[in-house]
């Protein structure tokens, strides 16, 4: 199967991220539910081997026993079944599945777990039944509020919730937030079993976690594994610092809870990375504190308002850190600043490295969007940056984040000029070219070689500056490069994006 991305397109990799819904789209979010906070130290037991037991038996019996946790909180995990409109489904493949879905070929050949499709390819468009799919969710309040994934319920015309005791309820979609892939649904019931929330910030790689859900419709299936990493950034998912685990999750697990050893929900299972369409040991969960903030707003307002400061950021590697005079790779590099935005008004510039937000140290660029988006529009934010090897602080007020080209042609009358030290050949942009690509830059890269080519600079890139300094000519570039030293952080425009590339100057 050709690797591709489904549901949430994460281009530019050889693996695919799969939303874990059973052949259906959906999402959700959460806030701290009114659940008991009884001590959960006994949620998971570790058996003590008897005296004289062999080493092998001792190791086996020292493994955690999750049965107590599952018995107590498993009843709060639900199966979510959805139906889409016929007119939306008629353009899809087997049982309404999109031909772009990585599971399309599999189900076209072998059918779905519920018996749909299979053996004869997709049905004719006119006879295509409504799309049906399923995922998971969990009850967060006794009166029927449930968290799941946005890709599970988004666009559904009918949502049915099945409890462990086989009771079924028609559910209402309270709100969907596609940016975080979180959704809230509600059933009319009382006295329901609920989960309790933990602190995902306390998770450490190597700790045990378990998932409960409905993979391929197999209700209340339990799988266990460990935390592989925290604050994991995924392409096109800037607002979620994912929890990465090796817990086995599959289509149908979407929206189900990820529990820690205390029996607390620390995440919502959302995606997997795979080259085959199946589980390969890379699973991703939305931290429950992120979902909490979304849930509160969805329940109260029906939508989510997020703050923004008007910047574009990128990660910092070792070479880039050296170029900016950092002691090690850390923080988030500001690649672009929105004109007239909060950051621009406060004095933040391209080339600044964000090291703290409201006193919280920033290690990874993925932390910034999640932190800023959780700030209400109009609220004050304190930002500390690294500029010209000096720490500077700025206070600004967030604006509201609204939901929501071509490279210049080569040629022209001006002749290219070369910077042999960097391996760059540049020429001035013509007025019509600047208008075409809507840039403030004045130099376009004609050819690259050596250090610039190694750094990833491409012909057609527009050269904007070095570090935080703008460059308007080859002389500006050469002077700035000389001042930068061994590593020259070039700021370029590529299409509509502004990024930094670190060019290492070879030793003479």
CSV table of C-alpha atoms in Angstrom, one decimal:
chain,number,residue,atom,x,y,z
A,1,UNK,CA,0.0,0.0,0.0
A,2,UNK,CA,1.3,3.4,-0.8
A,3,UNK,CA,1.9,5.4,2.4
A,4,UNK,CA,-0.5,8.3,2.8
A,5,UNK,CA,-2.1,10.3,5.5
A,6,UNK,CA,-5.8,9.9,6.4
A,7,UNK,CA,-8.3,12.3,8.1
A,8,UNK,CA,-5.5,14.7,9.2
A,9,UNK,CA,-3.1,15.1,6.2
A,10,UNK,CA,0.5,15.1,7.5
A,11,UNK,CA,2.4,15.5,4.3
A,12,UNK,CA,6.1,15.1,3.9
A,13,UNK,CA,6.9,11.8,5.6
A,14,UNK,CA,7.2,8.1,4.6
A,15,UNK,CA,4.7,7.1,7.3
A,16,UNK,CA,1.0,8.0,7.7
A,17,UNK,CA,-0.9,9.2,10.6
A,18,UNK,CA,-4.3,7.5,10.9
A,19,UNK,CA,-7.2,8.8,12.8
A,20,UNK,CA,-8.4,5.8,14.7
A,21,UNK,CA,-12.1,5.9,13.9
A,22,UNK,CA,-13.6,2.7,12.5
A,23,UNK,CA,-14.2,4.0,9.0
A,24,UNK,CA,-15.7,7.3,10.0
A,25,UNK,CA,-14.8,10.9,10.9
A,26,UNK,CA,-15.1,12.7,14.4
A,27,UNK,CA,-13.7,14.7,17.4
A,28,UNK,CA,-14.1,16.1,21.0
A,29,UNK,CA,-12.8,17.9,24.1
A,30,UNK,CA,-13.1,18.1,27.9
A,31,UNK,CA,-13.0,20.0,31.2
A,32,UNK,CA,-12.5,18.6,34.7
A,33,UNK,CA,-15.6,16.5,35.3
A,34,UNK,CA,-17.3,16.2,38.7
A,35,UNK,CA,-15.9,12.8,39.5
A,36,UNK,CA,-14.6,11.3,42.7
A,37,UNK,CA,-10.9,11.8,43.6
A,38,UNK,CA,-10.6,8.8,45.9
A,39,UNK,CA,-7.0,7.6,46.3
A,40,UNK,CA,-6.2,5.4,43.4
A,41,UNK,CA,-3.0,3.9,44.6
A,42,UNK,CA,-4.8,0.5,44.5
A,43,UNK,CA,-6.0,1.0,40.9
A,44,UNK,CA,-3.2,-1.2,39.7
A,45,UNK,CA,-1.7,-3.9,41.8
A,46,UNK,CA,1.7,-5.5,41.5
A,47,UNK,CA,1.7,-9.1,42.7
A,48,UNK,CA,4.4,-10.0,45.2
A,49,UNK,CA,6.1,-13.4,44.3
A,50,UNK,CA,6.2,-16.0,47.1
A,51,UNK,CA,9.5,-16.7,48.9
A,52,UNK,CA,11.6,-19.1,46.9
A,53,UNK,CA,10.0,-18.3,43.6
A,54,UNK,CA,12.2,-18.6,40.5
A,55,UNK,CA,13.6,-15.5,38.9
A,56,UNK,CA,11.4,-15.9,35.9
A,57,UNK,CA,8.3,-16.3,38.0
A,58,UNK,CA,9.3,-13.3,40.1
A,59,UNK,CA,9.7,-11.1,37.0
A,60,UNK,CA,6.4,-12.2,35.6
A,61,UNK,CA,4.5,-11.7,38.8
A,62,UNK,CA,6.1,-8.3,39.3
A,63,UNK,CA,4.3,-7.0,36.2
A,64,UNK,CA,1.3,-4.8,36.9
A,65,UNK,CA,-2.2,-6.2,37.1
A,66,UNK,CA,-4.6,-3.8,35.5
A,67,UNK,CA,-7.8,-5.7,36.3
A,68,UNK,CA,-8.8,-3.5,39.2
A,69,UNK,CA,-8.5,-0.4,37.1
A,70,UNK,CA,-10.4,-1.9,34.2
A,71,UNK,CA,-13.1,-3.2,36.6
A,72,UNK,CA,-13.6,0.2,38.2
A,73,UNK,CA,-13.3,2.6,35.3
A,74,UNK,CA,-14.1,0.4,32.2
A,75,UNK,CA,-17.8,0.9,32.6
A,76,UNK,CA,-17.3,4.6,31.9
A,77,UNK,CA,-15.9,3.9,28.4
A,78,UNK,CA,-18.5,3.8,25.7
A,79,UNK,CA,-18.8,2.7,22.0
A,80,UNK,CA,-19.8,5.6,19.7
A,81,UNK,CA,-21.6,4.7,16.4
A,82,UNK,CA,-22.2,7.3,13.8
A,83,UNK,CA,-24.1,7.7,10.5
A,84,UNK,CA,-23.4,10.3,7.9
A,85,UNK,CA,-25.8,11.8,5.3
A,86,UNK,CA,-26.4,9.8,2.2
A,87,UNK,CA,-25.4,12.6,-0.1
A,88,UNK,CA,-22.0,12.8,1.7
A,89,UNK,CA,-21.5,9.1,1.7
A,90,UNK,CA,-22.4,8.5,-2.0
A,91,UNK,CA,-19.0,9.8,-3.1
A,92,UNK,CA,-17.1,7.4,-0.9
A,93,UNK,CA,-15.8,3.8,-1.2
A,94,UNK,CA,-16.8,0.6,0.6
A,95,UNK,CA,-19.4,1.4,3.3
A,96,UNK,CA,-18.9,5.1,2.7
A,97,UNK,CA,-15.1,5.1,3.1
A,98,UNK,CA,-13.1,7.7,1.2
A,99,UNK,CA,-10.8,6.2,-1.6
A,100,UNK,CA,-8.0,8.4,0.0
A,101,UNK,CA,-8.3,6.5,3.3
A,102,UNK,CA,-5.4,4.1,3.8
A,103,UNK,CA,-7.9,1.3,4.8
A,104,UNK,CA,-9.9,1.8,1.5
A,105,UNK,CA,-8.1,-1.0,-0.4
A,106,UNK,CA,-8.2,-3.3,2.6
A,107,UNK,CA,-11.9,-3.1,3.1
A,108,UNK,CA,-12.7,-3.1,-0.6
A,109,UNK,CA,-11.0,-6.5,-0.7
A,110,UNK,CA,-12.0,-8.0,2.6
A,111,UNK,CA,-15.0,-6.1,3.9
A,112,UNK,CA,-15.5,-4.4,7.3
A,113,UNK,CA,-15.9,-6.1,10.7
A,114,UNK,CA,-19.7,-5.5,10.6
A,115,UNK,CA,-19.9,-7.3,7.2
A,116,UNK,CA,-20.2,-4.3,5.0
A,117,UNK,CA,-18.4,-4.1,1.6
A,118,UNK,CA,-16.0,-6.7,0.5
A,119,UNK,CA,-15.5,-9.0,-2.4
A,120,UNK,CA,-16.6,-6.8,-5.2
A,121,UNK,CA,-15.2,-3.3,-4.9
A,122,UNK,CA,-17.1,-0.1,-4.2
A,123,UNK,CA,-20.9,0.1,-4.9
A,124,UNK,CA,-22.2,2.3,-7.6
A,125,UNK,CA,-22.6,5.9,-6.5
A,126,UNK,CA,-26.4,6.0,-6.8
A,127,UNK,CA,-26.8,2.9,-4.6
A,128,UNK,CA,-24.3,3.8,-1.9
A,129,UNK,CA,-25.8,3.5,1.6
A,130,UNK,CA,-25.2,6.1,4.3
A,131,UNK,CA,-21.7,6.0,5.7
A,132,UNK,CA,-21.5,4.2,9.1
A,133,UNK,CA,-18.6,4.1,11.4
A,134,UNK,CA,-17.6,3.9,15.0
A,135,UNK,CA,-15.2,5.1,17.6
A,136,UNK,CA,-14.9,5.3,21.4
A,137,UNK,CA,-15.5,7.8,24.1
A,138,UNK,CA,-15.7,8.1,27.9
A,139,UNK,CA,-18.3,9.6,30.3
A,140,UNK,CA,-17.0,12.6,32.2
A,141,UNK,CA,-20.1,13.5,34.2
A,142,UNK,CA,-23.0,11.4,35.7
A,143,UNK,CA,-25.6,13.4,33.7
A,144,UNK,CA,-24.2,12.1,30.3
A,145,UNK,CA,-21.5,14.4,29.0
A,146,UNK,CA,-19.0,12.3,26.9
A,147,UNK,CA,-15.6,13.1,25.4
A,148,UNK,CA,-14.5,11.7,22.1
A,149,UNK,CA,-12.6,12.7,19.0
A,150,UNK,CA,-13.8,15.3,16.5
A,151,UNK,CA,-13.1,13.0,13.6
A,152,UNK,CA,-15.5,10.5,15.1
A,153,UNK,CA,-18.6,12.6,15.2
A,154,UNK,CA,-17.9,15.6,12.9
A,155,UNK,CA,-20.5,15.6,10.1
A,156,UNK,CA,-22.6,12.8,11.6
A,157,UNK,CA,-26.4,13.0,11.2
A,158,UNK,CA,-26.9,10.4,13.9
A,159,UNK,CA,-24.8,9.4,16.9
A,160,UNK,CA,-25.5,6.4,19.1
A,161,UNK,CA,-23.8,5.6,22.3
A,162,UNK,CA,-23.5,2.0,23.7
A,163,UNK,CA,-22.7,1.4,27.3
A,164,UNK,CA,-20.9,-1.6,28.6
A,165,UNK,CA,-24.2,-2.9,30.1
A,166,UNK,CA,-25.6,-2.8,26.5
A,167,UNK,CA,-27.9,0.1,27.1
A,168,UNK,CA,-28.1,2.4,24.0
A,169,UNK,CA,-28.8,6.1,23.8
A,170,UNK,CA,-29.1,8.6,21.0
A,171,UNK,CA,-26.5,11.3,21.5
A,172,UNK,CA,-26.4,15.0,20.8
A,173,UNK,CA,-23.2,16.6,19.5
A,174,UNK,CA,-22.6,19.6,21.8
A,175,UNK,CA,-19.5,20.9,20.0
A,176,UNK,CA,-16.6,19.9,17.8
A,177,UNK,CA,-13.1,21.4,17.7
A,178,UNK,CA,-11.1,20.2,14.7
A,179,UNK,CA,-7.9,22.0,15.7
A,180,UNK,CA,-7.4,19.7,18.7
A,181,UNK,CA,-9.6,16.8,17.4
A,182,UNK,CA,-11.8,17.0,20.5
A,183,UNK,CA,-15.6,16.8,20.7
A,184,UNK,CA,-18.3,16.7,23.4
A,185,UNK,CA,-21.5,14.7,23.0
A,186,UNK,CA,-24.3,14.2,25.5
A,187,UNK,CA,-26.8,11.5,26.2
A,188,UNK,CA,-30.0,11.9,28.4
A,189,UNK,CA,-29.1,9.7,31.3
A,190,UNK,CA,-28.3,10.0,35.0
A,191,UNK,CA,-26.2,8.2,37.5
A,192,UNK,CA,-23.6,7.1,34.9
A,193,UNK,CA,-20.2,5.8,35.8
A,194,UNK,CA,-17.5,8.4,35.2
A,195,UNK,CA,-13.7,8.6,34.8
A,196,UNK,CA,-11.5,11.0,36.7
A,197,UNK,CA,-8.8,13.1,35.2
A,198,UNK,CA,-5.0,13.1,35.9
A,199,UNK,CA,-2.2,15.4,35.2
A,200,UNK,CA,-0.5,14.5,31.9
A,201,UNK,CA,2.3,16.9,32.8
A,202,UNK,CA,3.5,14.3,35.3
A,203,UNK,CA,3.9,11.6,32.7
A,204,UNK,CA,7.4,10.3,32.1
A,205,UNK,CA,8.7,8.1,29.3
A,206,UNK,CA,8.8,4.5,30.5
A,207,UNK,CA,5.7,4.7,32.7
A,208,UNK,CA,2.8,2.2,32.2
A,209,UNK,CA,-0.4,3.4,30.5
A,210,UNK,CA,-3.5,1.5,29.2
A,211,UNK,CA,-6.1,2.2,26.6
A,212,UNK,CA,-9.7,1.0,26.7
A,213,UNK,CA,-11.8,1.3,23.5
A,214,UNK,CA,-13.7,-0.4,20.7
A,215,UNK,CA,-11.1,-1.4,18.0
A,216,UNK,CA,-12.9,-2.7,15.0
A,217,UNK,CA,-16.1,-2.7,17.1
A,218,UNK,CA,-14.7,-5.0,19.8
A,219,UNK,CA,-16.2,-3.2,22.8
A,220,UNK,CA,-14.1,-2.5,25.9
A,221,UNK,CA,-10.9,-4.0,24.6
A,222,UNK,CA,-8.0,-3.3,26.9
A,223,UNK,CA,-4.4,-2.8,25.8
A,224,UNK,CA,-1.3,-1.7,27.7
A,225,UNK,CA,2.1,-0.2,27.0
A,226,UNK,CA,4.4,2.6,28.1
A,227,UNK,CA,4.8,6.3,27.5
A,228,UNK,CA,7.3,6.7,24.7
A,229,UNK,CA,7.6,10.5,24.7
A,230,UNK,CA,5.6,13.6,25.7
A,231,UNK,CA,5.0,16.9,24.0
A,232,UNK,CA,5.4,15.3,20.6
A,233,UNK,CA,4.8,17.6,17.7
A,234,UNK,CA,3.0,16.2,14.6
A,235,UNK,CA,2.7,18.0,11.2
A,236,UNK,CA,-0.5,20.1,10.9
A,237,UNK,CA,-1.3,19.5,14.6
A,238,UNK,CA,0.4,22.6,16.1
A,239,UNK,CA,-2.1,23.0,18.9
A,240,UNK,CA,-1.6,19.6,20.5
A,241,UNK,CA,1.6,18.4,22.3
A,242,UNK,CA,0.8,14.7,21.9
A,243,UNK,CA,1.6,11.9,24.3
A,244,UNK,CA,3.4,9.2,22.3
A,245,UNK,CA,3.0,5.6,23.5
A,246,UNK,CA,3.5,2.0,22.3
A,247,UNK,CA,0.0,1.0,23.4
A,248,UNK,CA,-1.8,-1.0,20.7
A,249,UNK,CA,-4.6,1.1,19.3
A,250,UNK,CA,-6.4,0.5,16.0
A,251,UNK,CA,-9.4,2.0,14.1
A,252,UNK,CA,-12.3,2.2,16.5
A,253,UNK,CA,-10.0,3.2,19.4
A,254,UNK,CA,-10.5,6.9,18.4
A,255,UNK,CA,-11.8,9.0,21.3
A,256,UNK,CA,-11.1,6.3,24.0
A,257,UNK,CA,-9.2,7.1,27.2
A,258,UNK,CA,-5.6,6.6,28.0
A,259,UNK,CA,-5.2,5.8,31.7
A,260,UNK,CA,-2.2,6.1,34.0
A,261,UNK,CA,-1.4,3.6,36.7
A,262,UNK,CA,-3.6,5.5,39.2
A,263,UNK,CA,-6.6,5.0,37.1
A,264,UNK,CA,-6.8,8.6,35.9
A,265,UNK,CA,-7.4,9.6,32.3
A,266,UNK,CA,-4.3,11.4,31.0
A,267,UNK,CA,-5.2,11.5,27.3
A,268,UNK,CA,-7.6,10.8,24.5
A,269,UNK,CA,-6.3,8.2,21.9
A,270,UNK,CA,-6.4,9.9,18.5
A,271,UNK,CA,-3.8,8.8,15.9
A,272,UNK,CA,-1.2,6.2,14.9
A,273,UNK,CA,1.8,6.3,12.6
A,274,UNK,CA,1.8,3.4,10.2
A,275,UNK,CA,3.3,2.3,6.9
A,276,UNK,CA,0.9,-0.6,6.6
A,277,UNK,CA,-2.5,0.7,7.9
A,278,UNK,CA,-2.2,-1.2,11.1
A,279,UNK,CA,-0.6,-0.7,14.5
A,280,UNK,CA,3.2,-0.4,14.4
A,281,UNK,CA,4.0,0.7,17.9
A,282,UNK,CA,3.5,4.5,17.5
A,283,UNK,CA,0.3,5.8,19.0
A,284,UNK,CA,-0.6,9.3,19.9
A,285,UNK,CA,-3.0,10.7,22.5
A,286,UNK,CA,-4.3,14.2,23.1
A,287,UNK,CA,-3.3,15.4,26.7
A,288,UNK,CA,-6.4,15.6,28.8
A,289,UNK,CA,-5.6,19.1,30.1
A,290,UNK,CA,-5.8,20.3,26.5
A,291,UNK,CA,-9.1,18.6,26.0
A,292,UNK,CA,-10.4,20.0,29.3
A,293,UNK,CA,-10.0,23.6,28.2
A,294,UNK,CA,-11.7,22.8,24.9
A,295,UNK,CA,-14.6,21.0,26.7
A,296,UNK,CA,-15.3,23.9,29.0
A,297,UNK,CA,-15.7,26.3,26.1
A,298,UNK,CA,-17.7,23.9,23.9
A,299,UNK,CA,-20.1,23.2,26.7
A,300,UNK,CA,-20.4,26.9,27.7
A,301,UNK,CA,-20.2,28.6,24.3
A,302,UNK,CA,-20.5,25.9,21.7
A,303,UNK,CA,-17.2,27.0,20.1
A,304,UNK,CA,-13.6,27.5,21.1
A,305,UNK,CA,-11.9,30.9,21.2
A,306,UNK,CA,-8.1,30.9,21.1
A,307,UNK,CA,-5.5,33.5,21.5
A,308,UNK,CA,-2.8,34.3,19.0
A,309,UNK,CA,0.2,36.6,18.9
A,310,UNK,CA,0.9,36.6,15.2
A,311,UNK,CA,4.1,34.8,14.6
A,312,UNK,CA,5.4,31.8,12.6
A,313,UNK,CA,7.8,29.5,14.5
A,314,UNK,CA,10.1,26.6,13.7
A,315,UNK,CA,12.3,24.2,15.7
A,316,UNK,CA,16.0,24.8,16.5
A,317,UNK,CA,18.6,22.2,15.8
A,318,UNK,CA,22.2,22.1,17.0
A,319,UNK,CA,23.5,24.1,14.1
A,320,UNK,CA,20.8,26.7,14.4
A,321,UNK,CA,21.5,27.0,18.1
A,322,UNK,CA,25.2,27.7,17.4
A,323,UNK,CA,24.3,30.3,14.9
A,324,UNK,CA,22.1,32.2,17.3
A,325,UNK,CA,24.6,31.9,20.2
A,326,UNK,CA,22.5,29.5,22.3
A,327,UNK,CA,24.2,27.1,24.7
A,328,UNK,CA,22.1,24.2,23.3
A,329,UNK,CA,19.1,23.6,21.0
A,330,UNK,CA,16.1,25.0,22.9
A,331,UNK,CA,13.2,27.3,22.5
A,332,UNK,CA,11.2,28.3,19.4
A,333,UNK,CA,12.7,30.3,16.6
A,334,UNK,CA,10.5,33.1,15.3
A,335,UNK,CA,10.5,32.8,11.5
A,336,UNK,CA,7.9,35.5,10.7
A,337,UNK,CA,5.9,38.2,12.4
A,338,UNK,CA,2.5,39.2,11.3
A,339,UNK,CA,2.5,42.9,10.5
A,340,UNK,CA,0.3,44.8,12.9
A,341,UNK,CA,-0.2,41.7,15.1
A,342,UNK,CA,0.4,41.5,18.9
A,343,UNK,CA,4.0,40.4,18.6
A,344,UNK,CA,4.8,43.0,16.0
A,345,UNK,CA,3.3,45.8,18.2
A,346,UNK,CA,5.3,44.5,21.2
A,347,UNK,CA,8.6,44.5,19.3
A,348,UNK,CA,9.1,40.8,18.6
A,349,UNK,CA,11.2,40.3,15.5
A,350,UNK,CA,12.1,37.4,13.1
A,351,UNK,CA,15.2,35.8,14.4
A,352,UNK,CA,14.1,36.0,18.1
A,353,UNK,CA,14.1,32.8,20.0
A,354,UNK,CA,11.2,32.4,22.4
A,355,UNK,CA,12.6,30.9,25.6
A,356,UNK,CA,9.8,31.6,28.1
A,357,UNK,CA,6.1,32.3,28.1
A,358,UNK,CA,4.5,33.5,31.3
A,359,UNK,CA,7.5,32.1,33.2
A,360,UNK,CA,7.3,28.6,31.7
A,361,UNK,CA,10.5,27.5,30.0
A,362,UNK,CA,10.1,26.6,26.3
A,363,UNK,CA,12.2,23.7,25.3
A,364,UNK,CA,10.4,22.7,22.1
A,365,UNK,CA,8.6,24.8,19.4
A,366,UNK,CA,5.6,22.6,19.7
A,367,UNK,CA,4.9,24.0,23.2
A,368,UNK,CA,4.3,27.5,22.0
A,369,UNK,CA,1.0,27.1,19.9
A,370,UNK,CA,-0.6,25.0,22.7
A,371,UNK,CA,0.3,27.6,25.4
A,372,UNK,CA,-0.7,30.7,23.4
A,373,UNK,CA,-4.0,29.1,22.1
A,374,UNK,CA,-5.1,28.4,25.7
A,375,UNK,CA,-4.8,32.1,26.5
A,376,UNK,CA,-8.1,34.0,26.1
A,377,UNK,CA,-8.1,36.7,23.4
A,378,UNK,CA,-7.2,40.1,25.0
A,379,UNK,CA,-5.3,38.6,27.9
A,380,UNK,CA,-1.8,39.7,28.7
A,381,UNK,CA,1.2,37.4,28.0
A,382,UNK,CA,4.8,37.8,29.1
A,383,UNK,CA,7.3,36.5,26.5
A,384,UNK,CA,11.1,36.2,27.0
A,385,UNK,CA,13.2,35.9,23.9
A,386,UNK,CA,16.9,35.5,23.0
A,387,UNK,CA,18.1,38.2,20.6
A,388,UNK,CA,21.7,39.1,19.7
A,389,UNK,CA,22.9,36.8,22.5
A,390,UNK,CA,20.9,38.7,25.1
A,391,UNK,CA,17.6,37.9,26.9
A,392,UNK,CA,14.8,40.4,26.3
A,393,UNK,CA,11.2,40.5,27.7
A,394,UNK,CA,8.0,41.7,26.0
A,395,UNK,CA,4.4,42.0,27.3
A,396,UNK,CA,1.6,41.8,24.8
A,397,UNK,CA,-2.1,41.1,24.6
A,398,UNK,CA,-3.3,38.2,22.5
A,399,UNK,CA,-5.7,38.6,19.5
A,400,UNK,CA,-8.3,36.1,18.6
A,401,UNK,CA,-7.3,33.2,16.3
A,402,UNK,CA,-9.7,33.0,13.5
A,403,UNK,CA,-10.7,29.5,12.2
A,404,UNK,CA,-10.0,29.0,9.1
A,405,UNK,CA,2.2,30.6,-3.5
A,406,UNK,CA,4.2,30.7,-6.2
A,407,UNK,CA,7.9,31.2,-6.3
A,408,UNK,CA,9.2,34.0,-8.5
A,409,UNK,CA,10.2,33.2,-12.1
A,410,UNK,CA,13.8,33.0,-12.9
A,411,UNK,CA,15.4,35.4,-15.2
A,412,UNK,CA,15.1,39.2,-15.4
A,413,UNK,CA,17.3,42.0,-16.5
A,414,UNK,CA,19.5,42.0,-13.4
A,415,UNK,CA,22.5,39.7,-13.4
A,416,UNK,CA,23.1,37.2,-10.5
A,417,UNK,CA,25.7,38.0,-7.9
A,418,UNK,CA,27.5,35.3,-6.0
A,419,UNK,CA,28.5,34.8,-2.4
A,420,UNK,CA,31.1,32.0,-2.8
A,421,UNK,CA,31.6,31.7,0.9
A,422,UNK,CA,27.9,30.6,1.4
A,423,UNK,CA,27.5,28.9,-2.0
A,424,UNK,CA,24.7,31.3,-3.0
A,425,UNK,CA,23.9,33.1,-6.3
A,426,UNK,CA,21.3,35.8,-5.9
A,427,UNK,CA,19.8,38.6,-8.0
A,428,UNK,CA,17.5,41.5,-7.3
A,429,UNK,CA,13.7,40.8,-7.6
A,430,UNK,CA,11.9,42.7,-10.3
A,431,UNK,CA,8.9,44.9,-9.2
A,432,UNK,CA,6.4,42.6,-10.9
A,433,UNK,CA,8.0,39.6,-9.2
A,434,UNK,CA,7.7,41.2,-5.8
A,435,UNK,CA,4.0,42.0,-6.5
A,436,UNK,CA,3.4,38.5,-7.7
A,437,UNK,CA,4.7,36.7,-4.6
A,438,UNK,CA,3.7,39.5,-2.2
A,439,UNK,CA,7.1,39.8,-0.5
A,440,UNK,CA,9.2,42.5,1.2
A,441,UNK,CA,12.3,40.7,0.1
A,442,UNK,CA,14.6,42.1,-2.6
A,443,UNK,CA,16.9,39.2,-3.4
A,444,UNK,CA,16.0,35.8,-5.0
A,445,UNK,CA,18.2,32.8,-5.0
A,446,UNK,CA,19.3,31.8,-8.6
A,447,UNK,CA,21.6,28.9,-7.8
A,448,UNK,CA,23.0,27.1,-4.8
A,449,UNK,CA,26.0,25.0,-4.1
A,450,UNK,CA,28.2,23.9,-1.2
A,451,UNK,CA,27.1,25.1,2.2
A,452,UNK,CA,23.9,26.7,1.1
A,453,UNK,CA,22.8,23.5,-0.8
A,454,UNK,CA,23.7,21.4,2.2
A,455,UNK,CA,21.5,23.6,4.4
A,456,UNK,CA,18.5,23.1,2.2
A,457,UNK,CA,18.4,26.5,0.4
A,458,UNK,CA,16.7,26.1,-3.0
A,459,UNK,CA,16.6,28.2,-6.2
A,460,UNK,CA,13.6,30.4,-6.1
A,461,UNK,CA,13.9,31.1,-2.4
A,462,UNK,CA,13.6,34.7,-1.5
A,463,UNK,CA,16.4,35.9,0.8
A,464,UNK,CA,15.0,38.1,3.6
A,465,UNK,CA,17.7,38.4,6.2
A,466,UNK,CA,20.4,36.9,8.4
A,467,UNK,CA,19.4,36.3,12.0
A,468,UNK,CA,17.2,39.2,12.9
A,469,UNK,CA,18.8,41.6,10.4
A,470,UNK,CA,17.2,42.4,7.0
A,471,UNK,CA,19.3,42.2,3.9
A,472,UNK,CA,18.7,44.2,0.8
A,473,UNK,CA,21.8,43.5,-1.3
A,474,UNK,CA,24.7,41.1,-1.7
A,475,UNK,CA,26.8,43.5,0.3
A,476,UNK,CA,24.3,43.4,3.2
A,477,UNK,CA,24.4,39.6,3.0
A,478,UNK,CA,28.2,39.3,3.0
A,479,UNK,CA,28.5,41.8,5.9
A,480,UNK,CA,25.8,40.0,8.0
A,481,UNK,CA,27.3,36.6,7.2
A,482,UNK,CA,30.8,37.7,8.3
A,483,UNK,CA,29.4,39.1,11.6
A,484,UNK,CA,27.4,35.9,12.2
A,485,UNK,CA,30.5,33.7,12.3
A,486,UNK,CA,30.7,30.0,11.7
A,487,UNK,CA,26.9,29.5,11.3
A,488,UNK,CA,24.8,31.9,9.2
A,489,UNK,CA,21.1,31.6,10.0
A,490,UNK,CA,19.4,32.7,6.7
A,491,UNK,CA,15.8,33.8,6.8
A,492,UNK,CA,14.1,33.0,3.6
A,493,UNK,CA,10.6,33.1,2.1
A,494,UNK,CA,9.5,29.9,0.3
A,495,UNK,CA,6.0,30.2,-1.1
A,496,UNK,CA,3.9,31.7,1.7
A,497,UNK,CA,6.2,30.5,4.5
A,498,UNK,CA,9.1,32.2,6.1
A,499,UNK,CA,11.7,29.9,7.6
A,500,UNK,CA,15.3,29.8,8.8
A,501,UNK,CA,18.0,27.7,7.4
A,502,UNK,CA,21.4,27.4,9.1
A,503,UNK,CA,24.3,27.6,6.7
A,504,UNK,CA,27.6,26.4,8.2
A,505,UNK,CA,30.6,28.3,6.8
A,506,UNK,CA,33.5,25.9,5.9
A,507,UNK,CA,36.8,26.3,7.7
A,508,UNK,CA,39.4,28.1,5.6
